[in-house]
Amino acid sequence: MGVEICVEGLTKSFGRQVIWQDVSLTLPAGEVSVMLGPSGTGKSVFLKTLVGLLRPERGSIRIAGQDITTLREHELYEVRKLFGVLFQDGALFGSMNLYDNIAFPLREHTRKPEGEIRRIVLEKMDMVGLIGAEDKLPGEISGGMRKRAGLARALVLDPEIILFDEPDSGLDPVRVAYLNQLIVDLNAQIDATFLIVTHDIASARQVPDNIGLLFRRELVMFGPREQLLTSEEPVVRQFLGGRMQGPIGMAEEKDAAQVEQELAQLGEAADAAVPDVLELTPRLLPTEGIERPPRWVEIADREALRRLRASVRGRAGDA
Ligand SMILES: Nc1ncnc2c1ncn2[C@@H]1O[C@H](COP(=O)(O)OP(=O)(O)OP(=O)(O)O)[C@@H](O)[C@H]1O
Ligand SMILES: [Mg+2]
């Protein structure tokens, strides 16, 4: 079914450095959400906090109704079985071949016999296109293959919650397209709750139900894909547009006067860049034969999209 994750007022610091503060969002059960944000804004820290590897200073993370920030280590161990996580660096064991790497969570967390473990491992390896590479060591394969091995390992426990930290970084564009299709198909088939960190705007536009953006130690916005893609908020527009002009600078934030000047220079071009919800990039559909989750708005139904836009505007206005 997937489970809902409800984050409220979450704050994380390291010593005196606040990474982000007062982050509140709900990852709806069974939906795909993407988290965007400039490098260093704490996206990876956010994922690690959700799995309980890092402790927040304030706030709560309710998973299936339970606040995991209050759990002890041995209780967290149980909660972690709900998760399938692909860390940013892949985190494969260098001395183990791919087969053993992918089998590791099954051997660690279950008492399944080796025959069944073999069936599951080969099924997941097939899913990510790694059949034949069972005996390879992580050091002997390409970065993209390591990434896919990490994906397979994240899936072996049939997780309710899937966290992928930049699954597409270091992949060529064709592999990114395959990966996106795999995510959409997986989500339709296993219906887990997904949170994906990515820098790939094209993927962020097509794949998720929801998009969030971290910037300047805050969650600037989190909501349905359509809400973010049609947002007039300058930070959101700059990021989704991949533009230099706007509040986000190379190293840190720019001063207000400079931002205003840049946006004025963009002028009408900036306004024209706000797409109408009817013109949005269509979302990626599951492969033919895989049933679509019922929550999806029929893209073909323009009337449904109009209603959706009205409701999104309404909700954005309430906030
Ligand atoms: N264990 C830690 N101890 C101290 N500081 C940390 C720790 N982990 C992360 N940080 C700091 O937290 C900040 C956010 O790091 P994080 O890796 O979450 O960024 P990110 O948004 O994932 O960036 P990128 O897009 O480059 O992956 C950085 O300044 C980093 O140095
Ligand atoms: Mg990161």
XYZ file of C-alpha atoms and ligand atoms in Angstrom:
351
model
C 0.000 0.000 0.000
C 2.827 2.356 0.867
C 2.683 4.398 4.040
C 2.276 8.085 4.618
C 5.198 10.009 6.071
C 4.237 13.126 7.941
C 7.055 15.545 8.777
C 6.343 18.467 11.066
C 8.536 21.353 12.178
C 11.723 19.408 11.500
C 15.050 21.143 12.211
C 18.531 19.710 11.727
C 21.844 21.283 12.701
C 25.410 20.143 12.946
C 26.931 22.059 15.843
C 26.048 25.703 15.184
C 25.339 25.157 11.476
C 21.603 24.949 10.849
C 21.049 22.771 7.762
C 17.313 23.365 7.479
C 14.629 24.411 9.895
C 10.924 24.017 10.434
C 10.417 21.639 7.511
C 6.855 20.340 7.286
C 5.482 18.127 4.533
C 3.476 14.988 3.985
C 4.643 12.325 1.579
C 1.315 10.816 0.537
C 1.092 7.042 0.727
C 1.917 5.354 -2.561
C 2.901 8.569 -4.367
C 6.212 9.623 -5.888
C 7.738 12.825 -4.557
C 10.903 14.543 -5.720
C 13.104 16.785 -3.574
C 15.084 19.454 -5.380
C 17.524 22.038 -4.121
C 20.926 23.543 -4.792
C 23.954 21.503 -3.792
C 24.591 21.601 -0.058
C 21.044 22.507 1.022
C 20.726 19.294 2.989
C 18.773 16.946 0.718
C 20.923 13.948 1.618
C 20.758 14.960 5.280
C 16.966 15.029 4.935
C 16.847 11.456 3.588
C 19.187 10.225 6.328
C 17.004 11.904 8.933
C 13.895 10.187 7.544
C 15.516 6.756 7.951
C 16.642 7.646 11.483
C 20.369 7.676 10.701
C 20.552 11.320 11.798
C 18.607 12.775 14.718
C 16.800 16.100 14.253
C 16.909 18.735 17.002
C 13.225 19.575 16.751
C 10.079 18.318 15.085
C 8.503 14.962 14.364
C 8.492 12.327 11.629
C 5.376 10.187 11.804
C 5.468 6.963 9.819
C 2.331 4.868 9.987
C 1.330 7.066 12.924
C 4.521 6.524 14.932
C 6.967 9.363 15.637
C 10.320 7.826 14.769
C 12.349 10.700 16.252
C 11.490 9.366 19.716
C 12.504 5.749 19.049
C 15.489 3.977 20.540
C 18.106 2.384 18.324
C 16.691 -1.170 18.469
C 13.194 0.116 17.659
C 14.587 2.100 14.731
C 16.162 -1.106 13.443
C 12.640 -2.491 13.006
C 11.344 0.683 11.327
C 14.256 0.635 8.874
C 12.950 -2.619 7.419
C 10.140 -0.540 5.890
C 12.717 1.401 3.874
C 14.624 0.726 0.715
C 17.380 3.286 0.426
C 19.786 4.132 -2.357
C 22.444 6.404 -0.862
C 24.107 9.037 -3.005
C 27.422 7.144 -3.106
C 25.778 3.773 -3.761
C 27.379 2.384 -0.597
C 28.124 -1.067 -1.998
C 30.572 -3.283 -0.102
C 33.746 -3.227 -2.178
C 34.870 -6.739 -1.276
C 31.540 -8.420 -2.092
C 30.375 -9.311 -5.578
C 27.130 -7.789 -6.853
C 25.091 -10.878 -6.023
C 26.169 -10.835 -2.375
C 25.757 -7.081 -2.144
C 22.179 -7.315 -3.338
C 21.447 -10.364 -1.163
C 22.865 -8.614 1.905
C 19.630 -7.047 3.278
C 17.798 -10.385 2.878
C 20.505 -12.264 4.800
C 20.696 -9.529 7.437
C 16.979 -8.924 8.013
C 15.176 -12.153 7.087
C 15.489 -15.891 7.643
C 14.674 -16.775 4.060
C 16.386 -19.898 2.703
C 19.159 -19.334 0.131
C 16.970 -20.706 -2.667
C 14.397 -18.015 -2.131
C 17.063 -15.349 -1.675
C 18.476 -16.412 -5.032
C 15.074 -16.070 -6.702
C 14.548 -12.566 -5.289
C 18.082 -11.338 -6.042
C 17.962 -12.538 -9.650
C 14.500 -11.030 -10.128
C 15.719 -7.593 -8.958
C 18.946 -7.871 -10.965
C 16.873 -8.636 -14.018
C 14.662 -5.640 -13.292
C 17.643 -3.261 -13.394
C 19.390 -5.003 -16.286
C 22.279 -6.579 -14.374
C 21.787 -10.253 -15.192
C 25.170 -11.781 -15.992
C 27.079 -9.406 -13.700
C 26.459 -11.393 -10.491
C 30.150 -12.208 -9.900
C 31.547 -8.760 -10.612
C 33.041 -6.670 -7.813
C 31.839 -3.042 -7.487
C 35.327 -1.849 -8.470
C 35.155 -3.724 -11.773
C 31.998 -2.140 -13.186
C 30.910 1.270 -14.452
C 29.363 3.958 -12.254
C 25.976 3.410 -13.894
C 26.101 -0.303 -13.141
C 26.986 0.429 -9.501
C 24.004 2.741 -9.354
C 21.716 0.037 -10.689
C 23.126 -2.496 -8.242
C 22.314 -0.046 -5.456
C 18.761 0.224 -6.827
C 18.366 -3.546 -6.889
C 19.617 -3.784 -3.325
C 17.159 -1.089 -2.207
C 14.288 -3.175 -3.594
C 14.959 -6.683 -2.259
C 13.015 -6.302 0.989
C 9.870 -5.139 -0.845
C 10.015 -1.808 0.961
C 6.974 0.302 1.802
C 9.090 3.435 1.490
C 11.731 3.996 -1.163
C 14.338 6.732 -0.834
C 16.635 7.327 -3.787
C 19.435 9.891 -3.458
C 20.334 11.026 -6.981
C 19.691 7.681 -8.673
C 20.328 9.376 -12.030
C 23.625 11.152 -11.341
C 26.414 9.810 -13.488
C 24.032 8.064 -15.886
C 23.866 8.833 -19.586
C 20.603 10.366 -20.888
C 19.307 7.101 -22.305
C 19.870 5.304 -18.997
C 18.166 8.184 -17.177
C 15.145 7.683 -19.428
C 15.137 3.949 -18.624
C 15.558 4.682 -14.939
C 12.619 7.088 -14.948
C 10.467 4.505 -16.678
C 11.595 1.916 -14.126
C 10.588 4.223 -11.253
C 7.171 4.924 -12.753
C 6.585 1.215 -13.462
C 7.778 0.190 -10.001
C 5.505 2.707 -8.390
C 2.522 1.416 -10.367
C 3.392 -2.191 -9.490
C 4.464 -2.107 -5.861
C 2.770 1.112 -4.838
C 5.401 2.063 -2.262
C 5.856 5.667 -1.158
C 8.796 7.197 -3.049
C 11.042 10.142 -2.289
C 13.682 10.874 -4.888
C 16.426 13.471 -4.689
C 17.545 14.598 -8.115
C 19.193 17.491 -9.920
C 17.642 16.441 -13.192
C 14.886 18.930 -13.938
C 13.559 16.984 -16.915
C 12.990 13.981 -14.635
C 11.468 16.164 -11.936
C 8.983 17.496 -14.477
C 7.833 14.114 -15.751
C 8.072 11.542 -12.995
C 6.633 12.631 -9.641
C 3.235 13.356 -8.186
C 4.785 15.943 -5.862
C 7.802 18.237 -5.900
C 9.606 19.969 -3.034
C 12.364 22.570 -3.102
C 14.901 23.201 -0.336
C 16.689 26.554 -0.368
C 18.257 28.804 2.254
C 17.646 26.390 5.101
C 13.929 26.220 4.364
C 11.517 24.090 2.446
C 10.428 26.782 -0.018
C 7.511 24.792 -1.362
C 6.161 21.270 -1.434
C 3.082 20.271 -3.357
C 1.595 18.582 -6.410
C 3.839 18.633 -9.466
C 1.406 20.923 -11.272
C 1.602 23.474 -8.455
C 5.389 23.764 -8.587
C 5.620 23.710 -12.376
C 3.196 26.616 -12.674
C 4.439 28.495 -9.615
C 5.342 32.179 -9.841
C 7.615 32.009 -6.806
C 11.006 33.314 -8.088
C 13.154 30.633 -6.408
C 10.969 27.835 -7.765
C 10.951 29.326 -11.254
C 14.674 29.904 -11.341
C 15.410 26.368 -10.217
C 12.934 24.602 -12.487
C 14.024 26.841 -15.357
C 17.735 26.219 -14.673
C 18.401 29.977 -14.948
C 21.207 32.092 -13.537
C 18.914 35.076 -13.028
C 17.089 34.963 -9.709
C 17.655 34.568 -5.998
C 19.955 31.515 -6.232
C 23.643 32.336 -6.721
C 26.729 30.219 -7.300
C 28.005 30.267 -3.731
C 25.269 31.845 -1.654
C 22.203 33.992 -1.896
C 22.366 37.234 -3.819
C 21.317 40.563 -2.370
C 17.770 41.718 -2.984
C 18.678 44.643 -5.281
C 20.650 42.428 -7.628
C 17.814 39.897 -7.840
C 15.324 42.633 -8.606
C 17.532 44.033 -11.335
C 18.024 40.623 -12.931
C 14.349 39.822 -12.888
C 13.542 43.238 -14.341
C 16.011 42.565 -17.154
C 14.338 39.259 -17.845
C 11.101 41.236 -17.998
C 8.470 39.742 -20.188
C 10.608 36.725 -20.939
C 10.304 35.817 -17.263
C 6.527 36.170 -17.340
C 6.216 34.162 -20.504
C 8.160 31.372 -18.824
C 5.304 30.562 -16.406
C 3.603 27.715 -18.187
C -0.091 27.102 -18.115
C -1.000 23.817 -16.494
C -2.529 22.742 -19.806
C 0.861 23.103 -21.478
C 2.867 21.161 -18.939
C 5.166 18.373 -19.983
C 2.949 15.306 -19.820
C 3.834 12.941 -17.051
C 5.540 9.697 -17.814
C 3.081 6.799 -17.981
C 3.752 3.223 -16.907
C 4.783 0.819 -19.641
C 1.869 -0.581 -21.562
C 0.259 -3.474 -19.723
C 1.083 -2.079 -16.281
C -1.984 -0.659 -14.692
C -1.996 2.999 -13.831
C -2.674 4.019 -10.216
C -6.232 5.352 -9.984
C -5.085 8.657 -8.455
C -3.716 9.871 -11.763
C -5.502 12.619 -13.565
C -6.146 11.675 -17.156
C -3.834 13.986 -19.068
C -6.184 13.886 -22.018
C -9.009 15.277 -19.934
C -8.573 19.030 -20.257
C -11.561 19.745 -18.065
C -10.037 17.682 -15.244
C -6.808 19.640 -15.602
C -8.678 22.932 -15.401
C -10.338 21.815 -12.184
C -6.999 20.671 -10.830
C -5.446 24.013 -11.635
C -8.267 25.848 -9.872
C -7.866 23.682 -6.782
C -4.079 24.051 -6.764
C -4.385 27.826 -7.042
C -6.903 27.741 -4.207
C -4.627 25.695 -2.003
C -1.584 27.834 -2.791
C -3.649 30.879 -1.867
C -4.620 29.374 1.490
C -1.032 28.808 2.535
N 27.558 14.083 9.285
C 27.710 15.391 9.071
N 28.357 16.166 9.961
C 28.486 17.483 9.753
N 28.012 18.152 8.692
C 27.357 17.436 7.771
C 27.175 16.011 7.903
N 26.479 15.574 6.828
C 26.251 16.652 6.064
N 26.763 17.770 6.620
C 26.661 19.135 6.080
O 25.298 19.383 5.787
C 25.164 20.206 4.632
C 24.171 19.557 3.663
O 24.766 18.383 3.116
P 23.977 17.403 2.135
O 24.915 16.325 1.784
O 22.691 16.998 2.769
O 23.679 18.355 0.887
P 22.901 17.982 -0.460
O 21.745 18.914 -0.586
O 22.616 16.528 -0.480
O 23.991 18.365 -1.572
P 24.312 17.661 -3.004
O 23.245 18.125 -3.943
O 25.664 18.228 -3.353
O 24.316 16.183 -2.784
C 26.566 20.375 4.075
O 27.040 21.641 4.477
C 27.370 19.280 4.745
O 28.696 19.672 4.916
Mg 23.256 14.954 -1.585
